[in-house]
Short mmCIF file of C-alpha atoms and ligand atoms in Angstrom, two decimals:
data_model
loop_
_atom_site.label_atom_id
_atom_site.label_comp_id
_atom_site.label_asym_id
_atom_site.label_seq_id
_atom_site.Cartn_x
_atom_site.Cartn_y
_atom_site.Cartn_z
CA MET A 1 -18.76 -6.65 9.78
CA SER A 2 -19.83 -5.71 6.29
CA PRO A 3 -19.49 -1.95 5.81
CA VAL A 4 -22.16 -2.20 3.11
CA ASP A 5 -25.06 -3.36 5.29
CA GLU A 6 -23.55 -3.59 8.81
CA THR A 7 -24.17 -7.35 9.09
CA VAL A 8 -21.63 -9.76 10.61
CA VAL A 9 -19.54 -11.46 7.92
CA ALA A 10 -17.53 -13.80 10.14
CA GLU A 11 -16.20 -14.14 13.67
CA ILE A 12 -12.52 -14.82 14.06
CA ASP A 13 -10.53 -15.86 17.13
CA LEU A 14 -7.82 -13.32 17.91
CA LEU A 15 -4.45 -14.75 18.86
CA ASP A 16 -2.96 -14.03 22.27
CA GLU A 17 0.74 -13.55 22.96
CA PRO A 18 1.59 -17.20 23.77
CA ALA A 19 -0.04 -18.27 20.50
CA VAL A 20 2.00 -15.67 18.60
CA ASP A 21 5.19 -16.87 20.28
CA GLU A 22 4.36 -20.43 19.27
CA ALA A 23 3.83 -19.35 15.65
CA ILE A 24 7.11 -17.39 15.59
CA ALA A 25 8.96 -20.40 17.04
CA ARG A 26 7.41 -22.59 14.35
CA ALA A 27 8.48 -20.11 11.66
CA ALA A 28 12.01 -20.04 13.07
CA ARG A 29 12.14 -23.85 13.03
CA SER A 30 10.91 -23.89 9.42
CA HIS A 31 13.51 -21.42 8.25
CA ALA A 32 16.42 -23.81 7.70
CA GLU A 33 14.14 -26.12 5.74
CA TRP A 34 12.85 -23.27 3.53
CA ALA A 35 16.24 -21.69 2.94
CA ALA A 36 17.52 -25.11 1.85
CA VAL A 37 14.84 -25.55 -0.83
CA ALA A 38 16.62 -25.28 -4.18
CA PRO A 39 15.98 -21.93 -5.88
CA GLY A 40 14.17 -23.58 -8.78
CA ASP A 41 11.89 -25.48 -6.42
CA ARG A 42 11.13 -22.36 -4.37
CA ALA A 43 10.26 -20.63 -7.62
CA ARG A 44 8.00 -23.51 -8.64
CA LEU A 45 6.14 -23.38 -5.31
CA LEU A 46 5.58 -19.64 -5.70
CA ARG A 47 4.30 -20.17 -9.25
CA ARG A 48 1.93 -22.84 -7.99
CA ALA A 49 0.73 -20.47 -5.28
CA ALA A 50 0.09 -17.84 -7.97
CA GLU A 51 -1.92 -20.37 -9.94
CA ALA A 52 -3.93 -21.32 -6.83
CA VAL A 53 -4.77 -17.65 -6.26
CA ASP A 54 -5.66 -17.29 -9.91
CA GLY A 55 -8.16 -20.12 -9.54
CA ALA A 56 -9.78 -18.34 -6.59
CA ILE A 57 -9.98 -14.76 -7.92
CA GLU A 58 -13.75 -14.64 -7.82
CA GLU A 59 -13.99 -16.17 -4.35
CA LEU A 60 -11.36 -13.78 -2.95
CA ALA A 61 -12.93 -10.79 -4.67
CA MET A 62 -16.38 -11.54 -3.28
CA LEU A 63 -14.89 -11.97 0.19
CA GLU A 64 -13.33 -8.49 -0.07
CA VAL A 65 -16.54 -6.93 -1.35
CA ARG A 66 -18.33 -8.33 1.72
CA ASN A 67 -15.64 -7.71 4.30
CA ALA A 68 -14.13 -4.40 3.12
CA GLY A 69 -16.82 -2.88 0.86
CA HIS A 70 -14.46 -2.72 -2.12
CA THR A 71 -16.09 -2.46 -5.51
CA ILE A 72 -16.16 -5.79 -7.28
CA SER A 73 -14.02 -4.49 -10.13
CA ASN A 74 -11.36 -3.27 -7.69
CA ALA A 75 -11.54 -6.47 -5.66
CA ARG A 76 -10.97 -8.61 -8.76
CA PHE A 77 -7.99 -6.43 -9.66
CA GLU A 78 -6.62 -6.77 -6.11
CA ALA A 79 -6.88 -10.58 -6.10
CA GLY A 80 -5.24 -10.57 -9.55
CA ASN A 81 -2.52 -8.37 -8.13
CA VAL A 82 -1.70 -11.02 -5.51
CA ARG A 83 -1.38 -13.60 -8.30
CA ASP A 84 0.85 -11.26 -10.32
CA VAL A 85 3.06 -10.35 -7.37
CA LEU A 86 3.55 -14.03 -6.57
CA MET A 87 4.33 -14.78 -10.21
CA TYR A 88 6.75 -11.84 -10.45
CA TYR A 89 8.70 -12.89 -7.35
CA ALA A 90 8.61 -16.52 -8.47
CA GLY A 91 11.21 -15.26 -10.93
CA ALA A 92 13.46 -14.11 -8.10
CA PRO A 93 14.93 -17.16 -6.36
CA GLU A 94 16.90 -18.17 -9.46
CA ARG A 95 18.06 -14.60 -10.11
CA HIS A 96 18.84 -13.31 -6.62
CA PHE A 97 22.51 -12.83 -7.45
CA GLY A 98 25.45 -11.80 -5.39
CA ARG A 99 28.54 -10.22 -7.01
CA GLN A 100 32.12 -11.12 -7.63
CA ILE A 101 34.37 -8.18 -6.76
CA PRO A 102 37.99 -7.98 -7.95
CA VAL A 103 40.41 -8.06 -5.01
CA PRO A 104 44.13 -8.88 -4.80
CA GLY A 105 45.20 -12.23 -3.41
CA GLY A 106 41.91 -14.04 -3.73
CA VAL A 107 38.32 -14.14 -4.78
CA ASP A 108 35.65 -11.96 -3.23
CA VAL A 109 31.99 -12.85 -3.56
CA THR A 110 28.81 -11.55 -2.02
CA PHE A 111 25.73 -13.57 -1.12
CA ARG A 112 22.15 -12.46 -0.54
CA GLU A 113 21.25 -14.16 2.69
CA PRO A 114 17.66 -14.40 3.92
CA LEU A 115 16.93 -12.65 7.20
CA GLY A 116 15.05 -15.48 8.91
CA VAL A 117 11.55 -14.77 10.19
CA VAL A 118 9.88 -11.67 8.76
CA GLY A 119 6.79 -10.10 10.37
CA VAL A 120 4.39 -8.41 7.93
CA ILE A 121 1.77 -6.05 9.38
CA VAL A 122 -1.08 -5.13 7.03
CA PRO A 123 -3.73 -2.36 7.18
CA TRP A 124 -7.41 -2.75 6.27
CA ASN A 125 -7.54 -0.53 3.20
CA PHE A 126 -5.99 -2.94 0.65
CA PRO A 127 -5.84 -6.23 2.56
CA MET A 128 -4.88 -8.46 -0.36
CA PRO A 129 -2.29 -6.52 -2.37
CA ILE A 130 -0.45 -5.11 0.63
CA ALA A 131 -0.19 -8.56 2.22
CA SER A 132 1.35 -9.93 -0.97
CA TRP A 133 3.78 -7.02 -1.38
CA GLY A 134 5.27 -8.22 1.91
CA PHE A 135 4.97 -11.99 1.91
CA ALA A 136 5.77 -12.77 -1.74
CA PRO A 137 9.24 -11.15 -1.98
CA ALA A 138 10.01 -12.22 1.59
CA LEU A 139 9.32 -15.87 0.76
CA ALA A 140 11.15 -15.59 -2.56
CA ALA A 141 14.26 -14.36 -0.76
CA GLY A 142 14.16 -17.42 1.50
CA ASN A 143 12.50 -16.02 4.63
CA CYS A 144 9.64 -17.45 6.65
CA VAL A 145 6.70 -15.09 7.12
CA VAL A 146 4.30 -14.39 9.95
CA LEU A 147 1.64 -11.97 8.73
CA LYS A 148 -0.86 -10.01 10.76
CA PRO A 149 -3.90 -8.78 8.83
CA ALA A 150 -5.87 -5.79 10.11
CA GLU A 151 -8.51 -6.56 12.74
CA LEU A 152 -11.31 -5.43 10.42
CA THR A 153 -10.26 -7.35 7.30
CA PRO A 154 -8.52 -10.67 8.05
CA LEU A 155 -10.51 -12.98 5.77
CA THR A 156 -8.75 -12.72 2.42
CA ALA A 157 -5.25 -13.05 3.90
CA MET A 158 -6.36 -16.16 5.77
CA ARG A 159 -7.74 -17.67 2.58
CA ILE A 160 -4.63 -16.74 0.58
CA ALA A 161 -2.46 -18.54 3.15
CA GLU A 162 -4.61 -21.65 2.75
CA LEU A 163 -4.20 -21.45 -1.02
CA CYS A 164 -0.42 -21.13 -0.63
CA HIS A 165 -0.38 -24.19 1.63
CA GLU A 166 -2.51 -26.16 -0.83
CA ALA A 167 0.06 -25.19 -3.47
CA GLY A 168 2.81 -26.78 -1.39
CA ILE A 169 4.35 -23.92 0.60
CA PRO A 170 4.87 -25.49 4.05
CA GLU A 171 2.52 -24.22 6.76
CA GLY A 172 5.33 -23.13 9.07
CA VAL A 173 6.87 -21.08 6.26
CA PHE A 174 3.88 -18.78 5.81
CA GLN A 175 1.46 -18.19 8.69
CA VAL A 176 -1.35 -15.65 8.94
CA LEU A 177 -2.01 -14.61 12.53
CA PRO A 178 -5.19 -12.59 13.06
CA GLY A 179 -5.20 -10.45 16.17
CA LYS A 180 -4.81 -7.04 17.65
CA GLY A 181 -2.06 -4.69 16.58
CA SER A 182 -1.04 -4.10 20.17
CA VAL A 183 -0.70 -7.87 20.76
CA VAL A 184 0.26 -9.69 17.57
CA GLY A 185 1.80 -6.77 15.66
CA TRP A 186 3.71 -5.51 18.64
CA ARG A 187 5.05 -9.00 19.38
CA PHE A 188 6.65 -8.97 15.91
CA VAL A 189 8.46 -5.84 17.06
CA THR A 190 9.61 -7.21 20.42
CA HIS A 191 10.31 -10.86 19.60
CA GLU A 192 14.01 -11.46 18.99
CA GLN A 193 13.42 -14.18 16.43
CA VAL A 194 11.53 -11.83 14.14
CA ARG A 195 14.40 -10.26 12.23
CA LYS A 196 12.45 -7.73 10.22
CA VAL A 197 9.12 -5.94 10.40
CA CYS A 198 7.45 -4.87 7.20
CA PHE A 199 4.77 -2.45 8.33
CA THR A 200 2.06 -0.70 6.33
CA GLY A 201 -0.32 1.58 8.17
CA SER A 202 -0.59 4.98 9.75
CA THR A 203 2.39 7.23 10.34
CA GLU A 204 1.48 7.34 14.03
CA VAL A 205 1.76 3.56 14.55
CA GLY A 206 4.69 3.35 12.10
CA ARG A 207 6.67 5.70 14.30
CA LYS A 208 6.06 3.45 17.32
CA VAL A 209 7.03 0.35 15.34
CA MET A 210 10.25 1.99 14.20
CA ALA A 211 11.13 3.08 17.74
CA GLY A 212 10.38 -0.44 19.02
CA CYS A 213 12.50 -2.04 16.30
CA ALA A 214 15.41 0.24 17.25
CA GLU A 215 15.75 -1.68 20.55
CA GLN A 216 17.05 -4.70 18.63
CA VAL A 217 18.33 -2.80 15.62
CA LYS A 218 15.64 -4.75 13.80
CA ARG A 219 15.23 -4.17 10.09
CA VAL A 220 12.09 -2.29 9.27
CA THR A 221 10.23 -1.17 6.18
CA LEU A 222 7.50 1.42 6.66
CA GLU A 223 4.75 2.26 4.20
CA LEU A 224 2.79 5.03 5.87
CA GLY A 225 0.31 7.79 5.19
CA GLY A 226 0.13 10.35 2.43
CA LYS A 227 -1.34 13.68 1.39
CA SER A 228 -0.49 13.59 -2.26
CA ALA A 229 -0.89 16.44 -4.71
CA ASN A 230 -2.51 16.32 -8.12
CA ILE A 231 -0.86 19.30 -9.83
CA VAL A 232 -2.80 20.69 -12.78
CA PHE A 233 -0.97 23.21 -14.98
CA ALA A 234 -2.89 25.50 -17.32
CA ASP A 235 -1.16 23.97 -20.38
CA CYS A 236 -2.47 20.43 -19.82
CA ASP A 237 -5.40 18.59 -21.34
CA LEU A 238 -7.87 20.04 -18.84
CA GLU A 239 -10.74 17.80 -19.95
CA GLN A 240 -8.76 14.64 -19.30
CA ALA A 241 -7.31 15.93 -16.06
CA ALA A 242 -10.79 16.81 -14.78
CA ALA A 243 -12.34 13.55 -15.94
CA THR A 244 -9.72 11.49 -14.08
CA ALA A 245 -9.26 13.59 -10.92
CA PRO A 246 -12.24 12.02 -9.08
CA SER A 247 -11.02 8.43 -9.32
CA ALA A 248 -7.53 9.59 -8.27
CA VAL A 249 -8.93 10.55 -4.88
CA PHE A 250 -12.29 8.77 -4.48
CA ASP A 251 -11.17 5.29 -5.51
CA ASN A 252 -11.61 2.91 -2.57
CA ALA A 253 -13.68 5.69 -0.98
CA GLY A 254 -10.50 7.74 -0.58
CA GLN A 255 -9.02 5.11 1.75
CA ASP A 256 -5.89 4.93 -0.30
CA CYS A 257 -2.46 6.01 0.92
CA CYS A 258 -1.79 7.28 -2.64
CA ALA A 259 -5.03 9.29 -2.89
CA ARG A 260 -4.39 12.55 -4.69
CA SER A 261 -6.35 14.43 -2.05
CA ARG A 262 -4.88 17.87 -2.70
CA LEU A 263 -5.82 19.31 -6.07
CA LEU A 264 -3.35 22.06 -6.93
CA VAL A 265 -4.71 24.06 -9.87
CA GLU A 266 -2.99 26.90 -11.69
CA ARG A 267 -5.03 29.95 -10.80
CA SER A 268 -5.57 31.08 -14.40
CA VAL A 269 -7.61 27.90 -15.14
CA HIS A 270 -9.11 27.36 -11.70
CA ASP A 271 -12.69 28.31 -12.61
CA ARG A 272 -12.68 26.43 -15.91
CA PHE A 273 -11.23 23.36 -14.24
CA LEU A 274 -13.83 23.35 -11.46
CA GLU A 275 -16.58 23.63 -14.08
CA LEU A 276 -15.20 20.51 -15.77
CA LEU A 277 -14.67 18.71 -12.47
CA GLU A 278 -18.18 19.14 -11.11
CA PRO A 279 -20.00 16.77 -13.49
CA ALA A 280 -17.22 14.19 -13.08
CA VAL A 281 -17.75 14.27 -9.30
CA THR A 282 -21.55 14.39 -9.24
CA SER A 283 -21.77 11.46 -11.66
CA PHE A 284 -19.29 9.31 -9.70
CA ARG A 285 -21.17 6.06 -9.08
CA VAL A 286 -21.35 5.43 -5.32
CA LYS A 287 -23.45 2.33 -4.81
CA ASP A 288 -23.58 -1.29 -3.67
CA PRO A 289 -19.97 -2.34 -4.38
CA ALA A 290 -21.13 -5.73 -5.66
CA GLU A 291 -22.73 -3.98 -8.68
CA PRO A 292 -20.39 -4.29 -11.67
CA ASP A 293 -20.47 -0.57 -12.49
CA ALA A 294 -19.92 0.71 -8.93
CA GLU A 295 -17.03 3.16 -8.73
CA MET A 296 -17.07 3.63 -4.97
CA GLY A 297 -18.46 1.75 -1.98
CA PRO A 298 -18.83 2.72 1.66
CA LEU A 299 -16.14 3.63 4.17
CA ILE A 300 -14.76 0.77 6.21
CA SER A 301 -16.44 1.57 9.57
CA ALA A 302 -18.65 3.94 11.52
CA ALA A 303 -15.55 5.32 13.26
CA ARG A 304 -13.90 6.10 9.91
CA ARG A 305 -17.03 7.84 8.68
CA GLU A 306 -17.09 9.97 11.81
CA ALA A 307 -13.41 10.89 11.35
CA VAL A 308 -13.99 11.87 7.72
CA ALA A 309 -17.14 13.85 8.52
CA ALA A 310 -15.16 15.93 11.02
CA TYR A 311 -13.32 17.48 8.03
CA VAL A 312 -16.63 18.61 6.55
CA PRO A 313 -18.42 20.34 9.43
CA ASP A 314 -21.46 22.57 8.93
CA GLY A 315 -20.27 25.66 7.12
CA ALA A 316 -17.33 23.90 5.45
CA PRO A 317 -16.49 25.36 2.02
CA VAL A 318 -18.17 22.59 0.02
CA ALA A 319 -17.92 23.46 -3.67
CA PHE A 320 -19.96 20.43 -4.74
CA ARG A 321 -20.64 16.86 -3.71
CA GLY A 322 -21.59 13.59 -5.30
CA LYS A 323 -24.34 11.27 -4.12
CA ALA A 324 -24.22 8.28 -1.78
CA PRO A 325 -26.85 5.77 -0.64
CA THR A 326 -28.63 6.40 2.63
CA GLY A 327 -29.66 3.75 5.17
CA PRO A 328 -27.42 1.01 6.54
CA GLY A 329 -23.73 1.07 5.63
CA PHE A 330 -20.96 3.59 6.23
CA TRP A 331 -21.60 5.83 3.23
CA PHE A 332 -20.08 9.22 2.60
CA PRO A 333 -20.51 11.20 -0.63
CA PRO A 334 -17.54 12.37 -2.71
CA THR A 335 -16.92 15.91 -1.54
CA VAL A 336 -14.89 18.78 -3.00
CA LEU A 337 -13.77 21.59 -0.70
CA ASP A 338 -12.90 24.92 -2.32
CA PRO A 339 -11.50 27.36 -1.36
CA VAL A 340 -9.15 25.79 1.17
CA THR A 341 -6.08 27.53 2.52
CA PRO A 342 -2.90 25.42 2.53
CA ASP A 343 -2.73 25.52 6.34
CA ALA A 344 -6.29 24.25 6.96
CA PRO A 345 -6.48 20.75 8.57
CA ALA A 346 -8.33 19.44 5.50
CA ALA A 347 -5.38 20.51 3.36
CA ARG A 348 -2.68 19.18 5.70
CA GLU A 349 -3.96 16.01 7.33
CA GLU A 350 -4.57 12.64 5.72
CA ILE A 351 -8.38 12.46 5.69
CA PHE A 352 -8.48 8.89 4.34
CA GLY A 353 -11.94 9.42 2.93
CA PRO A 354 -13.58 10.82 -0.21
CA VAL A 355 -12.74 14.48 0.38
CA LEU A 356 -10.76 16.56 -2.11
CA THR A 357 -9.30 19.95 -1.22
CA VAL A 358 -8.63 22.46 -3.97
CA ILE A 359 -5.66 24.84 -3.65
CA PRO A 360 -4.81 27.35 -6.41
CA PHE A 361 -1.19 28.18 -7.29
CA GLU A 362 0.44 30.99 -9.27
CA ASP A 363 3.30 29.39 -11.18
CA GLU A 364 5.61 26.36 -11.30
CA ALA A 365 7.68 27.40 -8.29
CA ASP A 366 4.54 28.03 -6.26
CA ALA A 367 3.13 24.63 -7.24
CA ILE A 368 6.32 22.88 -6.09
CA ARG A 369 6.40 24.85 -2.85
CA ILE A 370 2.80 23.95 -1.97
CA ALA A 371 3.19 20.30 -3.06
CA ASN A 372 6.20 19.96 -0.74
CA ASP A 373 4.62 21.82 2.15
CA THR A 374 3.65 18.60 3.93
CA SER A 375 5.36 16.09 6.15
CA TYR A 376 4.21 13.34 3.78
CA GLY A 377 5.74 12.31 0.44
CA LEU A 378 4.18 9.20 -1.02
CA SER A 379 2.62 9.80 -4.40
CA GLY A 380 1.30 12.47 -6.76
CA SER A 381 0.41 13.46 -10.31
CA ILE A 382 1.52 16.22 -12.65
CA TRP A 383 -0.64 17.38 -15.57
CA THR A 384 1.16 19.41 -18.23
CA SER A 385 1.88 19.27 -21.97
CA ASP A 386 5.41 20.65 -21.46
CA VAL A 387 7.78 17.70 -21.17
CA GLY A 388 10.57 19.81 -19.69
CA ARG A 389 8.26 21.05 -16.98
CA ALA A 390 7.04 17.50 -16.34
CA PHE A 391 10.61 16.40 -15.58
CA ARG A 392 11.50 19.54 -13.61
CA VAL A 393 8.48 19.25 -11.37
CA ALA A 394 8.76 15.47 -11.03
CA ARG A 395 12.34 15.87 -9.80
CA ALA A 396 11.43 18.71 -7.46
CA VAL A 397 8.42 17.19 -5.74
CA GLU A 398 9.58 15.25 -2.68
CA THR A 399 7.58 12.10 -3.11
CA GLY A 400 8.38 8.48 -3.84
CA THR A 401 6.02 7.66 -6.71
CA LEU A 402 4.81 10.15 -9.33
CA SER A 403 2.86 9.97 -12.54
CA VAL A 404 2.68 12.49 -15.37
CA ASN A 405 -0.59 12.96 -17.27
CA SER A 406 -1.99 9.92 -15.50
CA HIS A 407 -2.83 8.76 -12.02
CA SER A 408 -0.93 5.58 -12.43
CA SER A 409 -1.54 3.14 -9.63
CA VAL A 410 1.14 1.03 -8.07
CA ARG A 411 2.79 -1.39 -10.49
CA TYR A 412 4.17 -4.58 -9.00
CA TRP A 413 7.29 -4.47 -11.18
CA THR A 414 8.32 -0.92 -10.26
CA PRO A 415 9.45 0.32 -6.84
CA PHE A 416 6.93 1.84 -4.46
CA GLY A 417 7.43 3.72 -1.21
CA GLY A 418 7.49 7.06 0.48
CA MET A 419 9.80 9.93 1.25
CA LYS A 420 9.73 11.97 4.47
CA GLN A 421 7.10 10.69 6.91
CA SER A 422 5.40 8.53 4.29
CA GLY A 423 7.82 5.74 4.88
CA LEU A 424 11.17 4.06 4.78
CA GLY A 425 12.43 1.57 2.22
CA ARG A 426 10.89 0.40 -1.02
CA GLU A 427 8.50 -2.37 -1.83
CA LEU A 428 7.78 -4.11 -5.12
CA GLY A 429 9.89 -4.14 -8.26
CA PRO A 430 13.45 -5.39 -8.18
CA ASP A 431 14.26 -3.29 -5.07
CA ALA A 432 12.01 -5.21 -2.68
CA LEU A 433 14.39 -8.16 -2.45
CA ASP A 434 17.06 -5.89 -0.94
CA GLY A 435 14.70 -5.29 1.97
CA PHE A 436 14.33 -9.00 2.64
CA SER A 437 17.97 -10.07 2.49
CA GLU A 438 21.36 -9.15 3.90
CA VAL A 439 24.49 -8.84 1.80
CA LYS A 440 27.23 -11.15 3.06
CA ASN A 441 30.78 -10.69 1.82
CA VAL A 442 33.17 -13.66 1.63
CA PHE A 443 36.87 -13.50 0.73
CA ILE A 444 38.70 -16.67 -0.32
CA ARG A 445 42.49 -16.54 -0.32
CA THR A 446 44.04 -17.96 -3.49
CA LEU A 447 47.65 -17.05 -2.81
CA GLU A 448 49.81 -20.04 -2.00
P1 NAD B 501 -2.99 1.47 11.53
O1 NAD B 501 -1.65 2.07 11.68
O2 NAD B 501 -4.01 1.76 12.53
O3 NAD B 501 -2.88 -0.13 11.48
C1 NAD B 501 -2.08 -0.81 10.57
C2 NAD B 501 -1.76 -2.18 11.09
O4 NAD B 501 -0.93 -2.03 12.24
C3 NAD B 501 -2.97 -2.99 11.55
O5 NAD B 501 -2.80 -4.34 11.21
C4 NAD B 501 -2.95 -2.80 13.04
O6 NAD B 501 -3.57 -3.84 13.75
C5 NAD B 501 -1.47 -2.76 13.32
N1 NAD B 501 -1.08 -2.12 14.58
C6 NAD B 501 -1.78 -1.20 15.29
N2 NAD B 501 -1.11 -0.88 16.43
C7 NAD B 501 0.03 -1.59 16.42
C8 NAD B 501 1.14 -1.67 17.30
N3 NAD B 501 1.20 -0.96 18.43
N4 NAD B 501 2.16 -2.50 16.96
C9 NAD B 501 2.13 -3.21 15.82
N5 NAD B 501 1.10 -3.19 14.96
C10 NAD B 501 0.06 -2.37 15.24
O7 NAD B 501 -3.46 1.83 10.05
P2 NAD B 501 -4.83 1.51 9.36
O8 NAD B 501 -5.86 2.43 9.93
O9 NAD B 501 -5.10 0.04 9.36
O10 NAD B 501 -4.51 1.90 7.84
C11 NAD B 501 -4.61 3.18 7.37
C12 NAD B 501 -3.27 3.85 7.27
O11 NAD B 501 -2.38 3.05 6.49
C13 NAD B 501 -3.32 5.17 6.55
O12 NAD B 501 -2.55 6.13 7.21
C14 NAD B 501 -2.71 4.88 5.18
O13 NAD B 501 -2.16 5.97 4.53
C15 NAD B 501 -1.70 3.85 5.53
N6 NAD B 501 -1.36 3.08 4.33
C16 NAD B 501 -0.13 3.25 3.75
C17 NAD B 501 0.19 2.54 2.61
C18 NAD B 501 1.52 2.70 1.95
O14 NAD B 501 1.88 1.82 1.18
N7 NAD B 501 2.27 3.75 2.19
C19 NAD B 501 -0.72 1.65 2.07
C20 NAD B 501 -1.95 1.51 2.68
C21 NAD B 501 -2.25 2.21 3.84
#
């Protein structure tokens, strides 16, 4: 269903367990064939897949605007991200080195062996990029992939798989299996031939997936929720920090695991900062996401809107709000809550919607304490003109991905992942390949 106008976009058959088993068996059969493809040829196929995606950017972007309500500018970026991730990991097969380690009496070498079949489970908030962060490095490392898109947003992943097949990646090597999490996703966890699960989604389901994987000591990567802090020190460029704070939390209607949804402001500049923030929030363009200048579209579903609205009940401390269309569609206006105590649910729980909570702090130590007072640890920003402080705070905040004087989004060539209950393992960058291969050590005796 389109979250923009509540009309049906497409109807998809959901796979049942026997169909999933068949697909996993097919992937397992394809593995020897894929692992035997020469590194240069595997690289060439991934490059061709990247080119096929590049040729379909507009088609994929429009599909995401319709199916997920993403703004057209974001959706184009996301489709381009899939292309770039494929192109980046196309460089991997020829460079996925082992090591030679000095030992007495022989030669010792390590190999990076593929795992076999990898199951990738994708959420609905960034259907295209998150799919590619799993399947591209997995394929590059020589694995076969079965990928389950979210129930609400399967269309782009299905189309991307077709493009990969048209580019020459064998169908059994990369399969997209739409279906329910409890059926298809869970089968990845329980099926012995799936050697690794790469899961992105909520912390609640991630915990279950991890516990399930423990049964078979199955490898697992988890990219889970977040409640990231945007820490604004009095010595920063307040104008720039205020101008950029809205997009750091309202982008994708706040349905972003990296959303800087806690605004920690040094108390001495709190009032001035809020004055600067208000026009940036009220002018945030929430409109039909197909419009080229839209900055925010609707929430993904009626259920999500209800969950978000629960954090802004009547009498909530709303400092100011932006505007959103009325009528059909799951719209919710950008909302700033202030004052909020650090123990309030809105300050502690991942809202996953366009709601920002403001929390003042006294000094650097207080800022670090509040930023770390959460079970999450995914992302965050630090605004300061003091480079020493920037490093001190960046090292002290327990989170996997931080930016200073920016709200840098995820870069495909740098590692991404969470600390604490935001996840386990790292995706993207050079580190991702470690998660999709095993190190094998081989000793060869040379002594006569
Ligand atoms: P979700 O956990 O409900 O679902 C995620 C995926 O898991 C879906 O494909 C779903 O069908 C599947 N699933 C559900 N139950 C399952 C089960 N029992 N076994 C196996 N698979 C199952 O999450 P969501 O609502 O789709 O996405 C939102 C959440 O994802 C947020 O918490 C957000 O922070 C998180 N997220 C994290 C990152 C990250 O990189 N850290 C990125 C995006 C989203």
